[in-house]
Tab-separated table of C-alpha atoms and ligand atoms in Angstrom:
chain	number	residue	atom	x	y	z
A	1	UNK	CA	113.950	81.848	91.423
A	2	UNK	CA	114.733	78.683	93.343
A	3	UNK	CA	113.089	75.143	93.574
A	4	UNK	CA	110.613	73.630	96.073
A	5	UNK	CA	112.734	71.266	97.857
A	6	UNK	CA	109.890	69.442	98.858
A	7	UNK	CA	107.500	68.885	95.667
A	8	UNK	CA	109.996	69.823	93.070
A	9	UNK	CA	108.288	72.729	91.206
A	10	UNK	CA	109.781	75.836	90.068
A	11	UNK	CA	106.550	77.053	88.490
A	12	UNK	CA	105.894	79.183	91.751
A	13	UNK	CA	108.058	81.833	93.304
A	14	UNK	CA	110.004	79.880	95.773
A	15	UNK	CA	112.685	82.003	97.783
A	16	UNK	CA	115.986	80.545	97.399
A	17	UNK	CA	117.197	80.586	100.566
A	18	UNK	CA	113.844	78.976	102.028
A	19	UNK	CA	113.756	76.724	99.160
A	20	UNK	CA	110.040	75.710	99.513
A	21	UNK	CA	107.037	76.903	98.417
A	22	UNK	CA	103.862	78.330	99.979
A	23	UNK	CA	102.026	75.042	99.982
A	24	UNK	CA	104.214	73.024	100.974
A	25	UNK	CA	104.832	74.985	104.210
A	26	UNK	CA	101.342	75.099	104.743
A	27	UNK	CA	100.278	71.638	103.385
A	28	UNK	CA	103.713	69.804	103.658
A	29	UNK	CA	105.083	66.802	105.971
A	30	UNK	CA	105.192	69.431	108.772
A	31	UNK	CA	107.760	66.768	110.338
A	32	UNK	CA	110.317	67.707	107.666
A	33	UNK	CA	109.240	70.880	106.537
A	34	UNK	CA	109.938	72.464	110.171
A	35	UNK	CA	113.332	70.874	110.700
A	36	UNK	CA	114.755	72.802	107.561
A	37	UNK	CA	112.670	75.487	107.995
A	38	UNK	CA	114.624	75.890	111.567
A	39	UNK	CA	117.990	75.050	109.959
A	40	UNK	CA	117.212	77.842	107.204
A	41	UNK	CA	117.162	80.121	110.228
A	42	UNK	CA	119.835	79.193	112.114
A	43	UNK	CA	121.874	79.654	109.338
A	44	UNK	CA	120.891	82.572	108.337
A	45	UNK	CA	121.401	84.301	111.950
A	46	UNK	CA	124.977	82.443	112.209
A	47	UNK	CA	126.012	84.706	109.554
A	48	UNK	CA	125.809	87.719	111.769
A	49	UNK	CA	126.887	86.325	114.951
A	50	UNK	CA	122.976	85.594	116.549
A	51	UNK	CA	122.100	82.695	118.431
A	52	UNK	CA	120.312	79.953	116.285
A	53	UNK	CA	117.001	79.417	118.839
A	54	UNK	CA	116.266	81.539	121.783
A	55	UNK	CA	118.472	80.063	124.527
A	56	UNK	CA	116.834	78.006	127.389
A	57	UNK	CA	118.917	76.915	129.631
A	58	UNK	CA	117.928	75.126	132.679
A	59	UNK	CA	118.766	75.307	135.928
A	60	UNK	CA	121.140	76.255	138.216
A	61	UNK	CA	123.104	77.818	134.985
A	62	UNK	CA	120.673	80.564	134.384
A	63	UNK	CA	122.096	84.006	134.582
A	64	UNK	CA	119.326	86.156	132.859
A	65	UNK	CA	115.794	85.302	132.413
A	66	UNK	CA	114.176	87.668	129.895
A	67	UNK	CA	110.367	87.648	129.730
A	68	UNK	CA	110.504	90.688	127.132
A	69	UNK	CA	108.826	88.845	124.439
A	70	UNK	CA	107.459	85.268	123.020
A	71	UNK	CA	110.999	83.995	123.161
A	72	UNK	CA	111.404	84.255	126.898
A	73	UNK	CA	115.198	83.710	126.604
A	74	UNK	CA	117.139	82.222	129.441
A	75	UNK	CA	120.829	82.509	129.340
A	76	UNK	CA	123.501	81.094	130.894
A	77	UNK	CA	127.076	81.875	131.162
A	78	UNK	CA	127.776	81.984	127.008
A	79	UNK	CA	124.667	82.902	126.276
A	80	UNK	CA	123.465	85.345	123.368
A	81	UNK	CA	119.592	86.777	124.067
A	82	UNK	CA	118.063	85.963	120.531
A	83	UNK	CA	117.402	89.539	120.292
A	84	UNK	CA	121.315	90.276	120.391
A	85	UNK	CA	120.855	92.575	122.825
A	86	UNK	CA	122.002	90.976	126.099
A	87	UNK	CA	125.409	89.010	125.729
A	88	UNK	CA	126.664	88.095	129.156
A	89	UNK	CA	130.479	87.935	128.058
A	90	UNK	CA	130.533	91.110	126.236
A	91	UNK	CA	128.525	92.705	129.072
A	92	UNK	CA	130.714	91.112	131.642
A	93	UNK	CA	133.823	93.255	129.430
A	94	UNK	CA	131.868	96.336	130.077
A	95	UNK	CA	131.507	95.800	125.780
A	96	UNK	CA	128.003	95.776	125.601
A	97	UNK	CA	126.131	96.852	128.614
A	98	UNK	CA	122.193	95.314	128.879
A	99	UNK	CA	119.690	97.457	127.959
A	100	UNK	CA	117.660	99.175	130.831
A	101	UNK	CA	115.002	101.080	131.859
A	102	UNK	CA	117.327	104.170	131.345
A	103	UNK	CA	120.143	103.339	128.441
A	104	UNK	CA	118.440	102.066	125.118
A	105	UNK	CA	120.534	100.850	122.043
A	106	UNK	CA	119.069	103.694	119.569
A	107	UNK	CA	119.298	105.609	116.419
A	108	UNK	CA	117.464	108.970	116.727
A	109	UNK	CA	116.978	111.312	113.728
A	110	UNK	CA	114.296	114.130	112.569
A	111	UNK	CA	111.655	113.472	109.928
A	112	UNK	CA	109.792	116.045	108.196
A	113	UNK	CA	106.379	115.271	108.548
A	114	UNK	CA	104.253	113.924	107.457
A	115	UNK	CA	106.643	110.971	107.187
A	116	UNK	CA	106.253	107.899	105.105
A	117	UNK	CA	105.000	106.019	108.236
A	118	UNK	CA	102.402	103.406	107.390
A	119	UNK	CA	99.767	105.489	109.642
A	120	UNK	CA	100.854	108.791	107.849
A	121	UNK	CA	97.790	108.072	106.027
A	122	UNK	CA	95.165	108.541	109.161
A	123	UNK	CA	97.117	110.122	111.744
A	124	UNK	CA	97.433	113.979	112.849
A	125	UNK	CA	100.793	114.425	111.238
A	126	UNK	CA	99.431	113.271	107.652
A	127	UNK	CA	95.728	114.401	107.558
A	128	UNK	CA	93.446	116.811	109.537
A	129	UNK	CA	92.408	114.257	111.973
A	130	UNK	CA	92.940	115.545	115.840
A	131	UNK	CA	93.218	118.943	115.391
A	132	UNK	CA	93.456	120.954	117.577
A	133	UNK	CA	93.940	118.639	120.626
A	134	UNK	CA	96.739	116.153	119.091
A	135	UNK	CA	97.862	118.463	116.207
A	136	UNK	CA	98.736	122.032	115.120
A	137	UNK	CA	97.413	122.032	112.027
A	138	UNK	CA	93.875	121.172	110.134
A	139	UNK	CA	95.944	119.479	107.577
A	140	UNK	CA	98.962	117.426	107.575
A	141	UNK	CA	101.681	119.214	110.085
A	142	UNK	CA	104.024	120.818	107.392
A	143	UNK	CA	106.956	122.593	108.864
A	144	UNK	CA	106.804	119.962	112.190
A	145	UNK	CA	109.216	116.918	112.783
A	146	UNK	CA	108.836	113.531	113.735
A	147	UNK	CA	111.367	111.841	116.109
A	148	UNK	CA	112.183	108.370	114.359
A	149	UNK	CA	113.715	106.432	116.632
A	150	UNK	CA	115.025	103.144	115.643
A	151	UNK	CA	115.467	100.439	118.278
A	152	UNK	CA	118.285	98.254	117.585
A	153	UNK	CA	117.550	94.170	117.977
A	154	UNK	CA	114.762	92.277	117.167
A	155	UNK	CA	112.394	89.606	118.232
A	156	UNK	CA	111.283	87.870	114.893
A	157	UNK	CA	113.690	86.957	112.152
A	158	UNK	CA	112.500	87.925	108.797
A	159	UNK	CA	114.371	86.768	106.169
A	160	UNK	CA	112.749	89.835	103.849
A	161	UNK	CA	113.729	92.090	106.797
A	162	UNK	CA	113.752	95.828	105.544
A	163	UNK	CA	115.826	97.555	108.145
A	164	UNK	CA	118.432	94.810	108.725
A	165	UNK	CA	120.622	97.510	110.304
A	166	UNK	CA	119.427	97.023	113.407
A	167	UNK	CA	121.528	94.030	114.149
A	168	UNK	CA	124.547	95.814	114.498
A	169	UNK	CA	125.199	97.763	117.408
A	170	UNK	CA	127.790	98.599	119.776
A	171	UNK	CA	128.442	100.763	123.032
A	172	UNK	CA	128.456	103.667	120.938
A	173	UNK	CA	124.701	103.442	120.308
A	174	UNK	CA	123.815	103.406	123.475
A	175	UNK	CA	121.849	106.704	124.811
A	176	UNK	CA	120.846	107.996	128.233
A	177	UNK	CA	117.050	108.568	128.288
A	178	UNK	CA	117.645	112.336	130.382
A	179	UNK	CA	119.870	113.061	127.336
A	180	UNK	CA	117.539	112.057	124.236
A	181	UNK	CA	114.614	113.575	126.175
A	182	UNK	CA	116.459	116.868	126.313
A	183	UNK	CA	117.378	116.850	123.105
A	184	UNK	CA	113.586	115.886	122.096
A	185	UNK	CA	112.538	118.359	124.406
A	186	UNK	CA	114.276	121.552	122.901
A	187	UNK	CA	113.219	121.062	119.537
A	188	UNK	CA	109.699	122.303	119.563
A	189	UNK	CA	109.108	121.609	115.654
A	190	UNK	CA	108.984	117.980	117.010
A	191	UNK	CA	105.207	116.919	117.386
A	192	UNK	CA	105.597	112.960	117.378
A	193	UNK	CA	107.802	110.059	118.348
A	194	UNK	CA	107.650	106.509	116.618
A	195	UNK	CA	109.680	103.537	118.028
A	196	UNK	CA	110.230	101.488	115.584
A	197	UNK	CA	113.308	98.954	114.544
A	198	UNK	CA	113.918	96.015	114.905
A	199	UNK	CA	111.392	95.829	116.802
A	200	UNK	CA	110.635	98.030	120.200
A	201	UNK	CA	109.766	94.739	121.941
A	202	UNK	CA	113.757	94.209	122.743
A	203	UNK	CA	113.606	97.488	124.878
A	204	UNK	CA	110.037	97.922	126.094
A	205	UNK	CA	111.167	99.450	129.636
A	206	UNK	CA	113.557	101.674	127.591
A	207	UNK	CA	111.081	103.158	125.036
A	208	UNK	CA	108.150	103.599	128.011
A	209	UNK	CA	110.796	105.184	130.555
A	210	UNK	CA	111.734	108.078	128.023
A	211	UNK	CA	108.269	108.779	126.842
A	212	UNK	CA	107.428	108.937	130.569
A	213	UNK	CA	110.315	111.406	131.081
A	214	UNK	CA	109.224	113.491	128.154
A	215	UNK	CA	105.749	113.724	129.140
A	216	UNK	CA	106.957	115.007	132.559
A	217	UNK	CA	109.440	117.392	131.167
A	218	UNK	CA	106.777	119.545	128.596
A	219	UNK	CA	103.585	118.996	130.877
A	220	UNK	CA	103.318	122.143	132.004
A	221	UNK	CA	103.783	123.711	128.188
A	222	UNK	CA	101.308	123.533	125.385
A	223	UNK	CA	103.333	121.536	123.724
A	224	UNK	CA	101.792	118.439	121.400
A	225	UNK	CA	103.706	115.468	121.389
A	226	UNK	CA	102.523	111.928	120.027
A	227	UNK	CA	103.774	108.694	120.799
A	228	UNK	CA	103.575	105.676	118.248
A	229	UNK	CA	105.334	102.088	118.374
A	230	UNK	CA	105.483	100.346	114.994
A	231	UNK	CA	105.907	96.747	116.244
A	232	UNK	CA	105.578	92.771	115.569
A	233	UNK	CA	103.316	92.261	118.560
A	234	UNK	CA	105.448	89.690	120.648
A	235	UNK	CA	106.119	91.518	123.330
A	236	UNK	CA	105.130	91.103	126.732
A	237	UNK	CA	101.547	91.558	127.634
A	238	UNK	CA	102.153	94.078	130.617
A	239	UNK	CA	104.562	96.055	128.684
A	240	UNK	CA	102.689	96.556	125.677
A	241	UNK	CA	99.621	97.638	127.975
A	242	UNK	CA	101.774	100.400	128.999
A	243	UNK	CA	102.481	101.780	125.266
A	244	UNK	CA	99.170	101.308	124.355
A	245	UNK	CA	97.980	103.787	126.859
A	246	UNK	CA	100.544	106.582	126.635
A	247	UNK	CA	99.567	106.418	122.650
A	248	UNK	CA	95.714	107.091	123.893
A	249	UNK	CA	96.610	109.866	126.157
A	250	UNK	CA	98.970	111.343	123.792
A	251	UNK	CA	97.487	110.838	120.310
A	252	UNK	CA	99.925	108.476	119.268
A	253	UNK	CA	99.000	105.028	117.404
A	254	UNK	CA	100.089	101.147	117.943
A	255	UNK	CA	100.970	100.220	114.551
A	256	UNK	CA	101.137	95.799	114.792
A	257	UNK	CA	102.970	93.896	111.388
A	258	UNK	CA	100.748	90.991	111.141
A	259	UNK	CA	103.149	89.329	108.854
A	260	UNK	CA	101.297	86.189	108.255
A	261	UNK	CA	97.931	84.691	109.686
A	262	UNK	CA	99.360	80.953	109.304
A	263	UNK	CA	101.555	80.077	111.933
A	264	UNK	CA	103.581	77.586	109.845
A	265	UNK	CA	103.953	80.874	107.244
A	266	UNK	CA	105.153	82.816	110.116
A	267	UNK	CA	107.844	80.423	111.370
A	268	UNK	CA	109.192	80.164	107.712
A	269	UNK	CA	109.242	83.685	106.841
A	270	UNK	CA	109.830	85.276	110.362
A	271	UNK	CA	111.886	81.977	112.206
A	272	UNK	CA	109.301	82.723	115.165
A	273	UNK	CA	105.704	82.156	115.772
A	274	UNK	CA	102.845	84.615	115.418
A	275	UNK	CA	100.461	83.448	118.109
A	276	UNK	CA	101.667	85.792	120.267
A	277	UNK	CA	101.361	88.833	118.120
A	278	UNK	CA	97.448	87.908	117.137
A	279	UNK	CA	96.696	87.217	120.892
A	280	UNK	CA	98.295	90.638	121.373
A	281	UNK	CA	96.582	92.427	118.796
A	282	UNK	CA	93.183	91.235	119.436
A	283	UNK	CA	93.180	91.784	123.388
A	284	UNK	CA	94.485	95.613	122.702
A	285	UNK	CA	92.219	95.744	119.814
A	286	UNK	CA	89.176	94.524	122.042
A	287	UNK	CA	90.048	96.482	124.991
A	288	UNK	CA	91.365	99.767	123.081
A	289	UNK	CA	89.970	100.384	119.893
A	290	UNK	CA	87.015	103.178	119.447
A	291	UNK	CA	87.608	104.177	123.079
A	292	UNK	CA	89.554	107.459	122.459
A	293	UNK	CA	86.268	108.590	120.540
A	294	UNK	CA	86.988	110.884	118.158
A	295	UNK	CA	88.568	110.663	114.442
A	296	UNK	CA	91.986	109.004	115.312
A	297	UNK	CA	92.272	104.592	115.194
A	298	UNK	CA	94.126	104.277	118.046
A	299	UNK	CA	95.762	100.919	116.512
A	300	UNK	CA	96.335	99.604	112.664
A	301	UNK	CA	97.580	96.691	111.148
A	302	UNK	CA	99.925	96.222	108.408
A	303	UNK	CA	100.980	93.672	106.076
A	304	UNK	CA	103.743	93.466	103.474
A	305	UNK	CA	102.655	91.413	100.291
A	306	UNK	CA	106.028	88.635	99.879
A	307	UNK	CA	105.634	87.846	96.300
A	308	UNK	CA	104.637	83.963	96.599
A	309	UNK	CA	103.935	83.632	100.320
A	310	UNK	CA	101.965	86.647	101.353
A	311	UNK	CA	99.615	86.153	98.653
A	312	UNK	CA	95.820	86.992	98.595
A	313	UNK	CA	94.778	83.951	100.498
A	314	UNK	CA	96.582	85.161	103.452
A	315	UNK	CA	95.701	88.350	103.382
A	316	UNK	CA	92.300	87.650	103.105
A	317	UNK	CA	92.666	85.209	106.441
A	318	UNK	CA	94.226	88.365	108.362
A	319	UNK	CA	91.793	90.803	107.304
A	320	UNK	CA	88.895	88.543	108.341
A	321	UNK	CA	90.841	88.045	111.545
A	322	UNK	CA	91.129	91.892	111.886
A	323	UNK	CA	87.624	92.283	111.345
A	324	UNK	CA	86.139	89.945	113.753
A	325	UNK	CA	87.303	92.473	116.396
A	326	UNK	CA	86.209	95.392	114.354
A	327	UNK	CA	85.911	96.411	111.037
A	328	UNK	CA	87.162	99.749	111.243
A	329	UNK	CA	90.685	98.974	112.278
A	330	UNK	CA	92.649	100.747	109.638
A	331	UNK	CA	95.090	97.597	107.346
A	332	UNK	CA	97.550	99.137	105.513
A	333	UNK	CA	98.777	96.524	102.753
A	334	UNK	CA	102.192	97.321	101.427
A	335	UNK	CA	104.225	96.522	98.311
A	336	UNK	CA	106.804	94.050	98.931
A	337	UNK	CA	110.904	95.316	97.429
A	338	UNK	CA	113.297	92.766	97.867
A	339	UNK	CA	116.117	93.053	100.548
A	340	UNK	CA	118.306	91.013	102.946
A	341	UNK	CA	118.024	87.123	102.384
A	342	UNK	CA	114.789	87.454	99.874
A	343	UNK	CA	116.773	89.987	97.284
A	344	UNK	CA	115.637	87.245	94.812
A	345	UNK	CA	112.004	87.670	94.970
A	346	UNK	CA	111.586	90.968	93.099
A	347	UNK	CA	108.423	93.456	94.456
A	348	UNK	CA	105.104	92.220	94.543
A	349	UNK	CA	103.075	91.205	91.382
A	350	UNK	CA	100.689	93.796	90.724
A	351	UNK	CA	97.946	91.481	90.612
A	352	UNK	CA	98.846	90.130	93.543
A	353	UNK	CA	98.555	93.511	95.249
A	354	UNK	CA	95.258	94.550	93.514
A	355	UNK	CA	93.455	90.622	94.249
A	356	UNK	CA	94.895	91.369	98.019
A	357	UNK	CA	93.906	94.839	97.800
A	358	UNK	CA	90.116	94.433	96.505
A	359	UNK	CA	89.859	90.655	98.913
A	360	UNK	CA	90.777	92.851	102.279
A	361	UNK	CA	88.022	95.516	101.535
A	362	UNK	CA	85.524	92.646	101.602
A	363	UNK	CA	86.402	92.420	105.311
A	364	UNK	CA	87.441	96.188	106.778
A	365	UNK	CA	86.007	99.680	105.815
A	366	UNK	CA	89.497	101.283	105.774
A	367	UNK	CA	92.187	99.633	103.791
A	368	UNK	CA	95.153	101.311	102.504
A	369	UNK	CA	97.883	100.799	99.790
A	370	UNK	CA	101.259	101.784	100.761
A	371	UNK	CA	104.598	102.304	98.314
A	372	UNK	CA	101.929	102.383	95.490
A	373	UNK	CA	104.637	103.890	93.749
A	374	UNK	CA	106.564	100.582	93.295
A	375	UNK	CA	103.825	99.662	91.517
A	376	UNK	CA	103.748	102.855	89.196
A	377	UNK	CA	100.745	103.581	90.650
A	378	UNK	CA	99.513	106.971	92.527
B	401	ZN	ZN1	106.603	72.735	97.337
């Protein structure tokens, strides 16, 4: 465990490559604390070749303007998206084509369902909930598959990141949409499709274009096919629109990581701000939620429990923030493992994950604990 830069303890768990603790960040000389917490982050992404800050350069130099997500890069000749996704040299070599509506940077595979997706817990492919509309089975969907497609690039920067994979990409991953949808198509065990990542928010147009395509190509079968996007809620308010509603029509979910409530927490542990993603969540939330009216959430929110930061006074400010749209908004808290630049902080405390646990079912009527089995628990 490191030391709080800033007050000098060690008595708390203090990440060593953020070196400062939870109350600092939060109570701190804000002046200071952000200029390191920056610098933390730019270092970090220098290591694999990402741009330190979301480019922004001005006029008449700007050769892309992205208004995908919060960071609403704008890149000029050298420029890197901070998503990694759009690099006008490499693109320029025919290296690394953009993204588009039709060609998405992916990794596809087959799940068995149910899957251990954080909604596996409330959706069709887990329980008995939508059958027979959205599912083929008054149980969970044994014997079906789920398409798990992982987006490559990512709008946040999580220094605990668990799928840190998706920052490296090349040509090789990129995929026509009339060829995955094919693919999807033909195998008839397949009953869902999560986007996932990264985060989907890089390739919005992508992931709605080949649901689109999908939905044309089995409407005339009785074929069931959910769509889901697992998400950190930055994207563009349009685009996001668009997913929510071919989740509703197809009885797929919008799964949002509220990673911190805080924004100061969010910018230490994430490198971006969360105002974004809670604007986001409650104006789907508000617009969306109960309206498919039956016995499937049409959104959820999820938190992972960083030993020291995400403790049980932040989850309790989320889950209070959940519930002042509505109550019944499924939370899924899950147990933190260590991995990328936060291998040092071990899984979550136990009590920490029952206090958190116990605090958010104050708040919401359907609260979950996920990878109980880090825990040793069932
Ligand atoms: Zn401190």
């Amino acid at each position: 465990m490191g030391t709080c830069k800033f007050c000098g303890t060690t008595e708390k768990v203090i990440s060593e490559v953020l070196q400062v603790c939870r109350n600092c960040i939060l109570q701190g000389d804000w002046s200071k604390i952000k200029p390191h917490i920056l610098n933390v982050h730019a270092q970090v992404r220098k290591l694999v070749g990402l741009p330190e800050r979301p480019p922004k350069a001005a006029r008449p130099n700007i050769k892309l303007k992205c208004n995908l997500c919060i960071n609403e890069c704008c890149l000029s000749e050298k420029d890197i998206s901070y998503c990694g996704l759009r690099n006008i040299e490499l693109r320029a070599s025919g290296e690394l084509p953009y993204p588009s509506k039709s060609n998405g940077y992916i990794h596809g595979y087959i799940d068995p369902n149910p899957t251990n997706c954080c909604n596996g817990w409330f959706c069709p492919a887990g329980t008995s909930s939508g059958y027979p509309d959205f599912s083929n089975l008054k149980g969970p969907e044994f014997g079906t598959f789920s398409y798990a497609a992982f987006l490559y690039g990512c709008t946040f920067n999580c220094l605990f990141c668990q799928n840190a994979s998706h920052k490296f990409f090349s040509k090789r991953n990129l995929f026509d949409i009339e060829t995955l949808a094919n693919q999807i198509v033909k195998n008839e065990k397949i009953t869902c499709l999560c986007y996932f990542g990264g985060t989907p928010e890089a390739q919005l147009p992508f992931s709605i274009n080949l649901a689109e395509k999908i939905i044309e190509k089995i409407k005339n079968k009785k074929r069931i096919m959910r769509f889901c996007w697992e998400w950190n809620g930055s994207g563009n308010r349009d685009w996001i629109e668009k997913c929510m509603q071919i989740a509703l029509k197809t009885g797929g979910n919008i799964k949002f990581d509220l990673k911190s409530f805080n924004e100061k927490l969010n910018l230490a542990l994430c490198g971006v701000s969360n105002k974004r993603t809670l604007n986001n969540f409650r104006f789907l939330a508000e617009k969306y939620f109960g309206t498919r009216g039956n016995d499937m959430p049409e959104m959820s929110a999820c938190t992972l429990m960083v030993p020291g930061y995400t403790i049980h006074e932040e989850v309790e400010l989320i889950a209070e923030f959940v519930s002042s749209i509505n109550e019944n908004i499924p939370f899924s808290l899950l147990i933190f493992h260590g991995d990328y630049q936060m291998r040092d902080l071990g899984i979550t405390p136990r009590k920490q994950a029952l206090k958190s646990f116990e605090v958010a079912k104050k708040y919401l009527k359907n609260v979950n604990l996920g990878n109980k089995f880090l825990l040793g628990l069932t």
